[in-house]
Every structure is written in structure tokens, then in C-alpha cells.
mmCIF file of C-alpha atoms in Angstrom:
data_model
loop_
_atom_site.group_PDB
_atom_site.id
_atom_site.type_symbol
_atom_site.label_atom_id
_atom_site.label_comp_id
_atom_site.label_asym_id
_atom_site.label_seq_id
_atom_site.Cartn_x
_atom_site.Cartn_y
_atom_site.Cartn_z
ATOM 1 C CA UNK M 1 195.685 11.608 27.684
ATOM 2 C CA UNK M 2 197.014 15.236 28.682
ATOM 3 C CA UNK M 3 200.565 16.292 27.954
ATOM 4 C CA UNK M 4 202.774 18.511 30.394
ATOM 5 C CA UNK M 5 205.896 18.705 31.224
ATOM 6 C CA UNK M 6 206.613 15.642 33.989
ATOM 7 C CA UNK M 7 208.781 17.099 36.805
ATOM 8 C CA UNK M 8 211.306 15.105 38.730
ATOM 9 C CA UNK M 9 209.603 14.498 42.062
ATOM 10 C CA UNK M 10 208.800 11.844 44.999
ATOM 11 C CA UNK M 11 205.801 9.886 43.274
ATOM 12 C CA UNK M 12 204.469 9.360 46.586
ATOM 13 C CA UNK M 13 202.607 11.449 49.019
ATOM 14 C CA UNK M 14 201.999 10.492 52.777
ATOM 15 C CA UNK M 15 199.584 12.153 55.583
ATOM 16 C CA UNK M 16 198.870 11.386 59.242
ATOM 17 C CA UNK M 17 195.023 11.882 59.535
ATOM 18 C CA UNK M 18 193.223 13.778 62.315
ATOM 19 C CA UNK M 19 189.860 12.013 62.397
ATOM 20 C CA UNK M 20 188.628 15.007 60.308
ATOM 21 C CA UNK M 21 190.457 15.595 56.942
ATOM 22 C CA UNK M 22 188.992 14.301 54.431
ATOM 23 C CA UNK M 23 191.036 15.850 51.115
ATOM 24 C CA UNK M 24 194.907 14.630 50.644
ATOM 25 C CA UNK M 25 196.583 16.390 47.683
ATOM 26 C CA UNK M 26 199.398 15.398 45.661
ATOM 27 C CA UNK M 27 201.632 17.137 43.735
ATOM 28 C CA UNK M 28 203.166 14.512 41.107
ATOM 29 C CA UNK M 29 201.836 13.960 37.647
ATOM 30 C CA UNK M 30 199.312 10.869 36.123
ATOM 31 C CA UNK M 31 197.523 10.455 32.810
ATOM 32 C CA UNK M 32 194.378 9.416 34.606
ATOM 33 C CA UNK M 33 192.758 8.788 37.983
ATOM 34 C CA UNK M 34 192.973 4.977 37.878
ATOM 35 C CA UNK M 35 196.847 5.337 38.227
ATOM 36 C CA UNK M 36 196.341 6.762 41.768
ATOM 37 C CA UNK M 37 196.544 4.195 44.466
ATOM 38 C CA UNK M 38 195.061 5.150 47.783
ATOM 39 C CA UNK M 39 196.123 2.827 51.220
ATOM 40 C CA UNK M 40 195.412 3.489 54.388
ATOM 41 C CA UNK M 41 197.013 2.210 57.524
ATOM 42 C CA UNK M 42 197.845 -0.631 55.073
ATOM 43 C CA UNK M 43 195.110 -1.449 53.261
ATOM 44 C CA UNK M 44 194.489 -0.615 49.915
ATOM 45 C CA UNK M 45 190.997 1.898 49.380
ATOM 46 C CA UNK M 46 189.194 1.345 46.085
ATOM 47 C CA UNK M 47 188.024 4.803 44.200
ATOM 48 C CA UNK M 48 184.760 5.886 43.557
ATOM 49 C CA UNK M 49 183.875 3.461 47.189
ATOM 50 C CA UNK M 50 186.249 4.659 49.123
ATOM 51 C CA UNK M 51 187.195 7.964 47.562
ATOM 52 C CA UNK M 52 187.341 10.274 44.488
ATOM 53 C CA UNK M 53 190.046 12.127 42.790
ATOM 54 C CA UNK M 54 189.272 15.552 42.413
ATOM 55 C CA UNK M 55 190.579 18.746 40.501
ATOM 56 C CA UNK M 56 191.435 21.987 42.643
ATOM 57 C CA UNK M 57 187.838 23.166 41.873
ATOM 58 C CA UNK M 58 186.521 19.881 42.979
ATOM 59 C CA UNK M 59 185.334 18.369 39.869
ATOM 60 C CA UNK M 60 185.670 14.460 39.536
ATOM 61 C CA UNK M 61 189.233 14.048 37.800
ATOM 62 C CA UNK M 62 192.602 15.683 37.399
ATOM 63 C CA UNK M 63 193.903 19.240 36.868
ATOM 64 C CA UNK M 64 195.231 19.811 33.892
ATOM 65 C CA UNK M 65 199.160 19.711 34.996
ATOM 66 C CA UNK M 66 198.124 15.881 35.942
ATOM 67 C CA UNK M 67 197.262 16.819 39.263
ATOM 68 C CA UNK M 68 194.940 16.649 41.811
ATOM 69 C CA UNK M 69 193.549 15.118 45.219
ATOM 70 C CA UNK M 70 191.640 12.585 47.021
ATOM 71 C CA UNK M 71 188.658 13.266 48.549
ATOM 72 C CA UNK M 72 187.183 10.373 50.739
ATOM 73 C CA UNK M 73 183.394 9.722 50.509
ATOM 74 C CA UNK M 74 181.251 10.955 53.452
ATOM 75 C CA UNK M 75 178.065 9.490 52.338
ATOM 76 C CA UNK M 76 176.406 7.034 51.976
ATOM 77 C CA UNK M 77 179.283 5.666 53.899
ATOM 78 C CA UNK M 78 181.638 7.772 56.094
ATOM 79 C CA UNK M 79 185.143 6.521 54.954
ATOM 80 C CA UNK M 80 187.123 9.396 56.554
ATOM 81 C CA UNK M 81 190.384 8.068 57.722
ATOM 82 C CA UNK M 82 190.381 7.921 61.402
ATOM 83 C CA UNK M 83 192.645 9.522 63.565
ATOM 84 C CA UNK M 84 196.663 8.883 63.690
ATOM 85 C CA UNK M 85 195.900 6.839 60.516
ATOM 86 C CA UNK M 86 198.954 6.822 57.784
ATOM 87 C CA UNK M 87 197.607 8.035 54.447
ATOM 88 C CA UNK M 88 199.928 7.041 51.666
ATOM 89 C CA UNK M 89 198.898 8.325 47.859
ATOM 90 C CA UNK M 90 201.215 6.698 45.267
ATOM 91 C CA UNK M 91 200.960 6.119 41.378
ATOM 92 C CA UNK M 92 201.003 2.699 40.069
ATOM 93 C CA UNK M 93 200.849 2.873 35.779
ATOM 94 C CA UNK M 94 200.351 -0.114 34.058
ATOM 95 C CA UNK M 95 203.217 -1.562 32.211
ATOM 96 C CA UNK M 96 201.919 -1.365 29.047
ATOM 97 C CA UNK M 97 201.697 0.966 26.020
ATOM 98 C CA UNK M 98 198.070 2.927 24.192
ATOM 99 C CA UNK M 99 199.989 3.951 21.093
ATOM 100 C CA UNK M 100 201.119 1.702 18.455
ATOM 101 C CA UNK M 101 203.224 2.784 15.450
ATOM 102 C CA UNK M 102 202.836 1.080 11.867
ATOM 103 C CA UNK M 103 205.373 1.079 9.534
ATOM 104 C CA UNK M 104 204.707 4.246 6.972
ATOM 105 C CA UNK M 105 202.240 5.503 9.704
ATOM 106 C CA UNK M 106 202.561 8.697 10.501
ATOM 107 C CA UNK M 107 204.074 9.860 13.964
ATOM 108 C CA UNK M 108 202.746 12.600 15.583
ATOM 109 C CA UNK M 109 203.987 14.791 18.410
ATOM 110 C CA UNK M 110 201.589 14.401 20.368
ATOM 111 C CA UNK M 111 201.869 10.382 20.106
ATOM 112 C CA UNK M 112 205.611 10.427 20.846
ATOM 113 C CA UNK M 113 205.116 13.216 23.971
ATOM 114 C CA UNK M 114 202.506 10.761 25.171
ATOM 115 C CA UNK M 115 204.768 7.826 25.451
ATOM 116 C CA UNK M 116 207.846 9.552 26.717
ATOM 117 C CA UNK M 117 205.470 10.829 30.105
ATOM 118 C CA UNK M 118 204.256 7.585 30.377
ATOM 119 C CA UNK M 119 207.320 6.180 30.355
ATOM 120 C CA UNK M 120 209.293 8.733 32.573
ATOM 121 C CA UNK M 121 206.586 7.952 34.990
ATOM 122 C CA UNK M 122 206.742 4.663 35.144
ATOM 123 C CA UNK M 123 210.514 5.258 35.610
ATOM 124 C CA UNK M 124 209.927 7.686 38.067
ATOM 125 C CA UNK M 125 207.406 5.795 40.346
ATOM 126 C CA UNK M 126 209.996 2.770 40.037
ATOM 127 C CA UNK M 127 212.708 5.303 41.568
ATOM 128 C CA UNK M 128 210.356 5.238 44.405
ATOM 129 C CA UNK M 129 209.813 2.266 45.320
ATOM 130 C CA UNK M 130 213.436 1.096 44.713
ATOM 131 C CA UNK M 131 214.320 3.838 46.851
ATOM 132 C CA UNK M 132 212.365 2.349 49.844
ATOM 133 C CA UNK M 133 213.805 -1.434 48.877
ATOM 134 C CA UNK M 134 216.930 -3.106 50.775
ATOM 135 C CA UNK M 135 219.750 -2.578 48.005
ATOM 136 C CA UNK M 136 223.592 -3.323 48.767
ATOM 137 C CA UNK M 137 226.131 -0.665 49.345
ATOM 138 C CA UNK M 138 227.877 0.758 46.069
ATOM 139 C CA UNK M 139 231.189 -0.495 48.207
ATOM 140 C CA UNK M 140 229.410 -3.879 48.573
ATOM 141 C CA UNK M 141 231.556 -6.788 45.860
ATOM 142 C CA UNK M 142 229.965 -6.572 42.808
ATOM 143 C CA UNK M 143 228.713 -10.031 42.764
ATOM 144 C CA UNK M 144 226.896 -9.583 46.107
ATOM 145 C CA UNK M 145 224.085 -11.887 46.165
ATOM 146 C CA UNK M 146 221.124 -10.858 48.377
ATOM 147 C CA UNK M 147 218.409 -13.292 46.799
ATOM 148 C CA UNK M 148 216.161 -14.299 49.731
ATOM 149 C CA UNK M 149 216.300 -18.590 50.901
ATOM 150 C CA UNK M 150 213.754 -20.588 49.839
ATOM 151 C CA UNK M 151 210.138 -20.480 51.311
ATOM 152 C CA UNK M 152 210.046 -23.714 52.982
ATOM 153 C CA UNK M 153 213.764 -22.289 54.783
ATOM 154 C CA UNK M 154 212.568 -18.952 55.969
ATOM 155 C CA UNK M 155 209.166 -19.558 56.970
ATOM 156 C CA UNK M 156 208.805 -18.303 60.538
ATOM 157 C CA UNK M 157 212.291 -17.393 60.606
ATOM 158 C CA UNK M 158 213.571 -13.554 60.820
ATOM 159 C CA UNK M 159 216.191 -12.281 57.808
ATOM 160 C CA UNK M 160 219.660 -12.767 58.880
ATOM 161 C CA UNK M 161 222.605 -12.263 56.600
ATOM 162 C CA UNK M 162 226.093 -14.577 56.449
ATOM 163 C CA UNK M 163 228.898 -13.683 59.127
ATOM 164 C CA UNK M 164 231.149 -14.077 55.993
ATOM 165 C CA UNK M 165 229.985 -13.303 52.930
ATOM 166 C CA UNK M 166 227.117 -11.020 53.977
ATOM 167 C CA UNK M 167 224.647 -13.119 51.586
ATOM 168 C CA UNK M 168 221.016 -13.260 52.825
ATOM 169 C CA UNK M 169 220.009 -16.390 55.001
ATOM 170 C CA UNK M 170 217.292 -17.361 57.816
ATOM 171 C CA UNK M 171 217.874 -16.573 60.729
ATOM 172 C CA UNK M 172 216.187 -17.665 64.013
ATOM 173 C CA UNK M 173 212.962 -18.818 64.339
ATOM 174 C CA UNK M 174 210.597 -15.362 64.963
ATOM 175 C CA UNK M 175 209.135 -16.865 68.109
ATOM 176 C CA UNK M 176 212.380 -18.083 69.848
ATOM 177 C CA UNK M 177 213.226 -13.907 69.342
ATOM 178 C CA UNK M 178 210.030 -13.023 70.551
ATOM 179 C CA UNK M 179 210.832 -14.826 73.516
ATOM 180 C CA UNK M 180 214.145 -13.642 73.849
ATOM 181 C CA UNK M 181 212.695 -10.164 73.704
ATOM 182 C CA UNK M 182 209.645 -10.545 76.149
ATOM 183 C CA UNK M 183 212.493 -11.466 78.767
ATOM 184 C CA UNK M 184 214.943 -8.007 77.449
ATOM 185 C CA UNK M 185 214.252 -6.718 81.199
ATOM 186 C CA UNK M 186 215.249 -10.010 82.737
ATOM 187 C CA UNK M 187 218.580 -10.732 80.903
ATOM 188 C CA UNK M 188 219.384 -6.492 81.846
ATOM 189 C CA UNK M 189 218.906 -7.048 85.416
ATOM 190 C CA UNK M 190 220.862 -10.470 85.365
ATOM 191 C CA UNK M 191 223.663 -8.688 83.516
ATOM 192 C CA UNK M 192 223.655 -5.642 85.841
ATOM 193 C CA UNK M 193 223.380 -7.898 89.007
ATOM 194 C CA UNK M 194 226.788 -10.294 86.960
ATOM 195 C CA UNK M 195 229.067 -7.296 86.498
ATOM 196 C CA UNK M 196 228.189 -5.460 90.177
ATOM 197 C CA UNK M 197 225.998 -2.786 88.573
ATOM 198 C CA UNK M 198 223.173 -3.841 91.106
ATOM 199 C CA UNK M 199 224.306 -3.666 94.769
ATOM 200 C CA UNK M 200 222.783 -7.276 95.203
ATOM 201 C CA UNK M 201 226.065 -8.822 93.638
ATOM 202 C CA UNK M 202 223.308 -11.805 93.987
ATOM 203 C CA UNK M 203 225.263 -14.144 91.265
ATOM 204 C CA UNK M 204 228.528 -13.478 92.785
ATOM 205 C CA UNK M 205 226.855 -14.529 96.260
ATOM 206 C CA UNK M 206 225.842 -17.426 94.973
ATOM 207 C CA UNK M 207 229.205 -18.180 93.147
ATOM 208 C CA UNK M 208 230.817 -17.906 96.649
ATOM 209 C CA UNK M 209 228.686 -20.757 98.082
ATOM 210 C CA UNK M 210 228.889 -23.004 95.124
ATOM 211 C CA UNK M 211 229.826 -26.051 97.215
ATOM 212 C CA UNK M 212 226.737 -25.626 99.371
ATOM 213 C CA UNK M 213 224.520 -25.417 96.265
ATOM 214 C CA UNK M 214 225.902 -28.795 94.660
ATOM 215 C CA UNK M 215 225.211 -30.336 98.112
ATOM 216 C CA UNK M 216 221.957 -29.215 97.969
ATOM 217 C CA UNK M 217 221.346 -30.444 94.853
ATOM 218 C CA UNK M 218 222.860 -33.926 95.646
ATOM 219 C CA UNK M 219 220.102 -34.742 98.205
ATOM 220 C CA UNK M 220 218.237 -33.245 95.487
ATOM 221 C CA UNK M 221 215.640 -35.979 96.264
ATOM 222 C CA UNK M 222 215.777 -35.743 100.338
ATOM 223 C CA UNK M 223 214.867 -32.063 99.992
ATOM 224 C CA UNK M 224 211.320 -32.876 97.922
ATOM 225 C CA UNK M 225 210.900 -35.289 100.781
ATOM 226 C CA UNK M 226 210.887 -32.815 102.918
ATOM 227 C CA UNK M 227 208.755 -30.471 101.003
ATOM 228 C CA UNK M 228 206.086 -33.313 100.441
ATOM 229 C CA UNK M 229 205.912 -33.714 104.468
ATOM 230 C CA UNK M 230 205.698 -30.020 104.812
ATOM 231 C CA UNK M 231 202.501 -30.412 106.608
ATOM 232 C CA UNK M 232 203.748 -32.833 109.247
ATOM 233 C CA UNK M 233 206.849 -30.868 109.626
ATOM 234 C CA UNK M 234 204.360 -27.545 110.398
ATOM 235 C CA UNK M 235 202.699 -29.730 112.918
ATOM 236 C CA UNK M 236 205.301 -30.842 114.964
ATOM 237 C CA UNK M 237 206.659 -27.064 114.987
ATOM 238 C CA UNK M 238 203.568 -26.444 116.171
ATOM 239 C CA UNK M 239 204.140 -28.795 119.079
ATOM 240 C CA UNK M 240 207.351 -27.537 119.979
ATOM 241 C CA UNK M 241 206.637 -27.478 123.627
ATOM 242 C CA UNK M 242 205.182 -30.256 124.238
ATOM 243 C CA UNK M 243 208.438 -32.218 122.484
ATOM 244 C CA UNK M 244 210.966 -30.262 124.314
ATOM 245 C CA UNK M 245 208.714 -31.264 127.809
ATOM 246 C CA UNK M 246 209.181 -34.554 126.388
ATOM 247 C CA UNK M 247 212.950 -34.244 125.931
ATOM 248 C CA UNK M 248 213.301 -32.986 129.493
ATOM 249 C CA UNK M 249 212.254 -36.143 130.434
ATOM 250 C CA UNK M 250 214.658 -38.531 128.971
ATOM 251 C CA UNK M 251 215.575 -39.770 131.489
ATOM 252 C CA UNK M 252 212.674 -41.342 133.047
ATOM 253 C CA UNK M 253 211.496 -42.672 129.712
ATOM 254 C CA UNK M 254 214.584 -44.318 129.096
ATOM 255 C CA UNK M 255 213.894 -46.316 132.409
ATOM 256 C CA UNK M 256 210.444 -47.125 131.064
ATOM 257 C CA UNK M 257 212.039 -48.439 127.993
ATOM 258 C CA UNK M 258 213.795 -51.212 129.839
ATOM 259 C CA UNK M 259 213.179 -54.400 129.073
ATOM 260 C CA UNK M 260 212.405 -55.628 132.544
ATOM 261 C CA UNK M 261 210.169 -52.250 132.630
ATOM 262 C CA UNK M 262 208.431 -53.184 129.834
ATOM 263 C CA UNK M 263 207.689 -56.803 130.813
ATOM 264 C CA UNK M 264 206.781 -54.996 134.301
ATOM 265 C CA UNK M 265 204.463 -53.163 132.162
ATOM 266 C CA UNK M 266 202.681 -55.966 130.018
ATOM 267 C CA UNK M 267 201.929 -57.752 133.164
ATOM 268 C CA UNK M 268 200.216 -54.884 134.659
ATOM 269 C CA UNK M 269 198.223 -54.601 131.234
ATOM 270 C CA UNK M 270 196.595 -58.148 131.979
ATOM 271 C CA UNK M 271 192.945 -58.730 132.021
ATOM 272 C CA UNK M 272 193.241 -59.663 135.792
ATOM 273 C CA UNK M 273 195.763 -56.942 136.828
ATOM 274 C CA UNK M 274 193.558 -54.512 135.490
ATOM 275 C CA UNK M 275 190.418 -56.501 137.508
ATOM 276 C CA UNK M 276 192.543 -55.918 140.953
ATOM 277 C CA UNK M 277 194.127 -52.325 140.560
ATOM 278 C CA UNK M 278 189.966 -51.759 139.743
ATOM 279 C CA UNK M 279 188.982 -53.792 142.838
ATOM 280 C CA UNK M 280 191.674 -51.367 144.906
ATOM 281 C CA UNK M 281 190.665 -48.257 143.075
ATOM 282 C CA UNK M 282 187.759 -47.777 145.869
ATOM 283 C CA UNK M 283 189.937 -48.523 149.197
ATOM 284 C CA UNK M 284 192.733 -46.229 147.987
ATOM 285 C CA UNK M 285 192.150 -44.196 150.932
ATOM 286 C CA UNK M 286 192.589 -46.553 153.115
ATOM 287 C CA UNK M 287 195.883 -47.916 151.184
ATOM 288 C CA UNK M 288 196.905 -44.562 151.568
ATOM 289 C CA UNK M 289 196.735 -44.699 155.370
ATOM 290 C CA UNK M 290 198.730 -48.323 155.323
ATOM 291 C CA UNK M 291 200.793 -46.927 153.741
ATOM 292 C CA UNK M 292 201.241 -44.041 155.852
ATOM 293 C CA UNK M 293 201.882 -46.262 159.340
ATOM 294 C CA UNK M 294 204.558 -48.359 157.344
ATOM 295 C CA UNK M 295 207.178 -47.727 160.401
ATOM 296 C CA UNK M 296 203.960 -49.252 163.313
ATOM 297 C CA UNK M 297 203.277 -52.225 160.695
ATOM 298 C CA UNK M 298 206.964 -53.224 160.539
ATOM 299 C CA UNK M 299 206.939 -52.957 164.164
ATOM 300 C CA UNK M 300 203.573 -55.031 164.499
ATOM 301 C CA UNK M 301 205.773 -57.892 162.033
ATOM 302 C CA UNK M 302 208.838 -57.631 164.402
ATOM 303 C CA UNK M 303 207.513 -58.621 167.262
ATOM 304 C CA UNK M 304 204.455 -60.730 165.907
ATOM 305 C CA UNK M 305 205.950 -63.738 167.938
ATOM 306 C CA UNK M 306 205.792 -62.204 171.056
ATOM 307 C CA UNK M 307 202.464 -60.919 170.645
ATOM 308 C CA UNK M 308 201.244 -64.063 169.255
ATOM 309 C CA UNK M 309 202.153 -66.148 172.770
ATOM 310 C CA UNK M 310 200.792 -62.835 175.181
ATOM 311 C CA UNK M 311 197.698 -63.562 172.983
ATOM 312 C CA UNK M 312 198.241 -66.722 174.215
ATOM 313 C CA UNK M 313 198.746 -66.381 177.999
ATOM 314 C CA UNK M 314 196.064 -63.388 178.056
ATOM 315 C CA UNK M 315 193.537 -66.132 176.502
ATOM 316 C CA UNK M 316 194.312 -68.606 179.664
ATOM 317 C CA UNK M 317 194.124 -65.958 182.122
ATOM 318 C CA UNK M 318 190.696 -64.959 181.163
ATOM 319 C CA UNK M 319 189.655 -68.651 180.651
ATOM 320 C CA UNK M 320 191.105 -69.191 184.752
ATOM 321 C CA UNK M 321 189.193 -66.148 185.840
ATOM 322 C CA UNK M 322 186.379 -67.174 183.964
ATOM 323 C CA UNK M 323 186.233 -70.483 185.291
ATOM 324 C CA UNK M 324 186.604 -69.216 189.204
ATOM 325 C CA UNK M 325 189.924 -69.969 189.884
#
């Protein structure tokens, strides 16, 4: 165990790597190379695997001010840290003591300078750390109490502290923040479109048809209705035509829809209605032409007595003449 004069420094030495660099020096003071802890990127290296610790001259161990640097093996394994990796170097001394004094015994100074390094280091690389830890204010109440909540309270939870008394507690549960945070954007543009920062004033539109929108949402069940026949509904846009040449005709189908029509209309759907209209189907020519000498028929029917006694009279005439007379 050397002994040198132990200055007042950071007990801690950090590096970003390059990929390249494999030597990391530090400047504060140890008694030996096991009381150098190496991490990287957060985990912790082990020496003589990972590394070395090295004198200026590059001989396995320390200076002789307690010094030194760590040198990260190449071979057999390359365990240079890559690049943008966080190198931290930091002493970590055992709490414990290598001298012991017996009563009568003598003390040396060399003993006594030992134990007074050792135990300004230990002090020293506890400033360090302490200075890294979450401490209270000096204006903070003296009896301040930032002991952490139980395990089984602040598992999964983030660290929140009292609105009140400022003691620590557990907050909300990590995910339902994550959450909150993976939607950040979201909330922004809601707030921006809420106070008119976005031109849309959407949430203001919306406020300004508020009556319409609790309609809606009373036929709530009509509306999914629709959207269920959405296919239909597509289909009879499709036949818009067609319906409004329907529609033009109203008026004609409301005649058909009479019930004298529709009796009209079951008749003509018998078995033997539909035998005759068949049976006419071929002479509809000459129906036609009937039809078309309506005015000489009605004529013929007039007069159908006279004709029928000049048929008469004609028949005796041609009998006399017939007969000689």
C-alpha cells in the first residue's frame, strides 16, 4: 500500500468513446487496482477480462501517485468500447480496515498515513456519489422525510412527491404516463384547436351545434341501422333513375292500386284468362282492325233490324225468281 498525498478531487472519471480508444485515464488516487470500477453504457466490465489498469509507461498496475488508466483488452477478445458509448471510471474501496493496532503495539507512520488515505478516500468517493443522489434543499424543514413507499406501493408507479408536505409518494402508474405521453402531439393540437390557435376553431364548431350532436346521438341506434344497410342504401342510389321514373308515375300506379283494379287484376291472372288472352294473342291483327272500324260496327248494330227483314224480303225475291214467277 503506497502513501501520497490524496488530493481533493471528483473520484469519478467519464468518456464518450469513438469506436477506437481504447486507454481512459484517471486522475484520482487508489491503493490498488481492484478499487477501480470500470462500466460501460451501464454495465459493469470485470478487469483483467475486460480491461487492465495500467501505469503511464504501460506496465500492469498504478503509478506511484495512485494513478493510472484503463486499457481495454484487444485480444483474444476485442472489448473496445464501441462508439457513442459512456465510459464511467469510479473507485469503490471496501469498507473495511488492513491495519490493526494492539494495545502496547507500536504505531508507525506509515500505519497511521495508510489509514487516514484510505479513509479520506472512502470519504471522498462517498462525496461523489452523494453528490449525484436526490438530497433536500438546505431551506427544506429539517424533519423532511424523503424515505421512498413501500415496494408493493411503488411498483410500476413513477416518484411523485406530496402537494403538501413535499414527502415522497407513488405517483401514477408508469404506463398510464406512457400513454399520456405517446398522445403529447394529440392533446397540443386539441389545446391549440380549444383556445383558437388553429384556424379550424373545430371544438368551438362543434360547441355551436351541440343540440344537433345530442340528437344525433339520441337515434344513436337508428344511425347504426343505417350504417348496417349501407349496402342497400348504395344500391338504391345507384338506381336513382329508375325510382324517380317511378315517382313520375304516381299517378297511374295509384289507379292500379285500387281495389276494384286489383280485383280487375286477379281475374285477369286466372288460369283461363290467361288461356283466352293466349288464344287472342295470334288474331291480334285482326282485333286491331275491329277495332279500327268501331264507328261501321256500331252502325252495322243500329240498324241490324232493318237489315235483318231486307235479308228477309231479298231471300223471297230470289226464291220467286227462282221459282219462275
Amino acid at each position: 500500500m503506497a502513501t501520497f498525498s490524496i488530493t481533493d478531487q471528483t473520484r469519478r472519471a467519464q468518456f464518450t468513446a469513438n469506436g477506437s480508444t481504447t486507454e481512459f485515464s484517471f486522475s484520482f488516487q487508489v491503493n490498488n487496482t481492484s478499487e477501480i470500477k470500470v462500466d460501460v453504457d451501464g454495465t459493469l466490465k470485470t478487469e483483467s477480462t475486460h480491461y487492465d489498469i495500467k501505469t503511464s509507461s504501460n506496465s500492469v498496475g498504478l503509478n506511484t501517485d495512485g494513478t493510472g488508466k484503463v486499457v481495454f483488452r484487444t485480444s483474444p477478445s476485442n472489448h473496445t468500447p464501441a462508439n457513442t458509448s459512456v465510459v464511467s471510471v469510479f473507485s469503490d474501496l471496501p469498507l473495511s480496515r488492513t491495519s490493526v493496532y494492539t494495545s502496547g503495539g507500536n504505531i508507525t507512520a506509515a500505519s497511521l498515513e495508510n489509514d487516514f488515505d484510505t479513509l479520506t478516500m472512502i470519504l471522498a468517493s462517498h462525496e461523489e456519489r452523494l453528490n449525484r443522489a436526490m438530497v433536500a434543499p438546505v431551506r427544506d424543514a429539517v424533519s423532511v422525510d424523503l424515505t421512498l413507499p413501500d415496494k408493493d406501493d411503488r411498483k410500476g408507479r413513477v416518484l411523485g412527491f406530496n402537494a403538501t408536505t413535499g414527502v415522497a409518494e407513488q405517483g401514477p402508474l408508469i404506463a398510464d404516463v406512457q400513454s399520456l405521453a405517446n398522445i403529447t402531439a394529440d392533446i397540443a393540437t386539441l389545446a391549440d384547436i380549444e383556445d383558437g390557435t388553429d384556424a379550424t376553431n373545430a371544438i368551438q364548431s362543434v360547441a355551436a351545434i351541440a343540440s344537433n350532436v345530442s340528437t344525433v346521438a339520441g337515434i344513436a341506434s337508428n344511425v347504426t341501422a343505417v350504417a348496417g344497410n349501407a349496402t342497400n342504401i348504395n344500391a338504391v342510389a345507384a338506381d336513382a333513375t329508375d325510382i324517380g321514373a317511378v315517382a313520375a308515375k304516381a299517378t297511374q300506379i295509384g289507379l292500379l292500386g285500387t281495389t276494384d283494379a286489383i280485383a280487375d287484376m286477379n281475374t285477369l291472372g286466372t288460369a283461363d284468362i290467361v288461356s283466352d288472352m293466349n288464344d287472342l294473342a295470334p288474331v291480334a291483327a285482326n282485333i286491331a282492325t275491329v277495332a279500327n272500324n268501331t264507328a261501321n260496327i256500331n252502325t252495322v248494330v243500329a240498324n241490324i233490324s232493318t237489315i235483318s227483314q231486307k235479308a228477309t224480303v231479298d231471300e223471297a225475291t230470289a226464291l220467286a225468281i227462282a221459282l219462275g214467277g
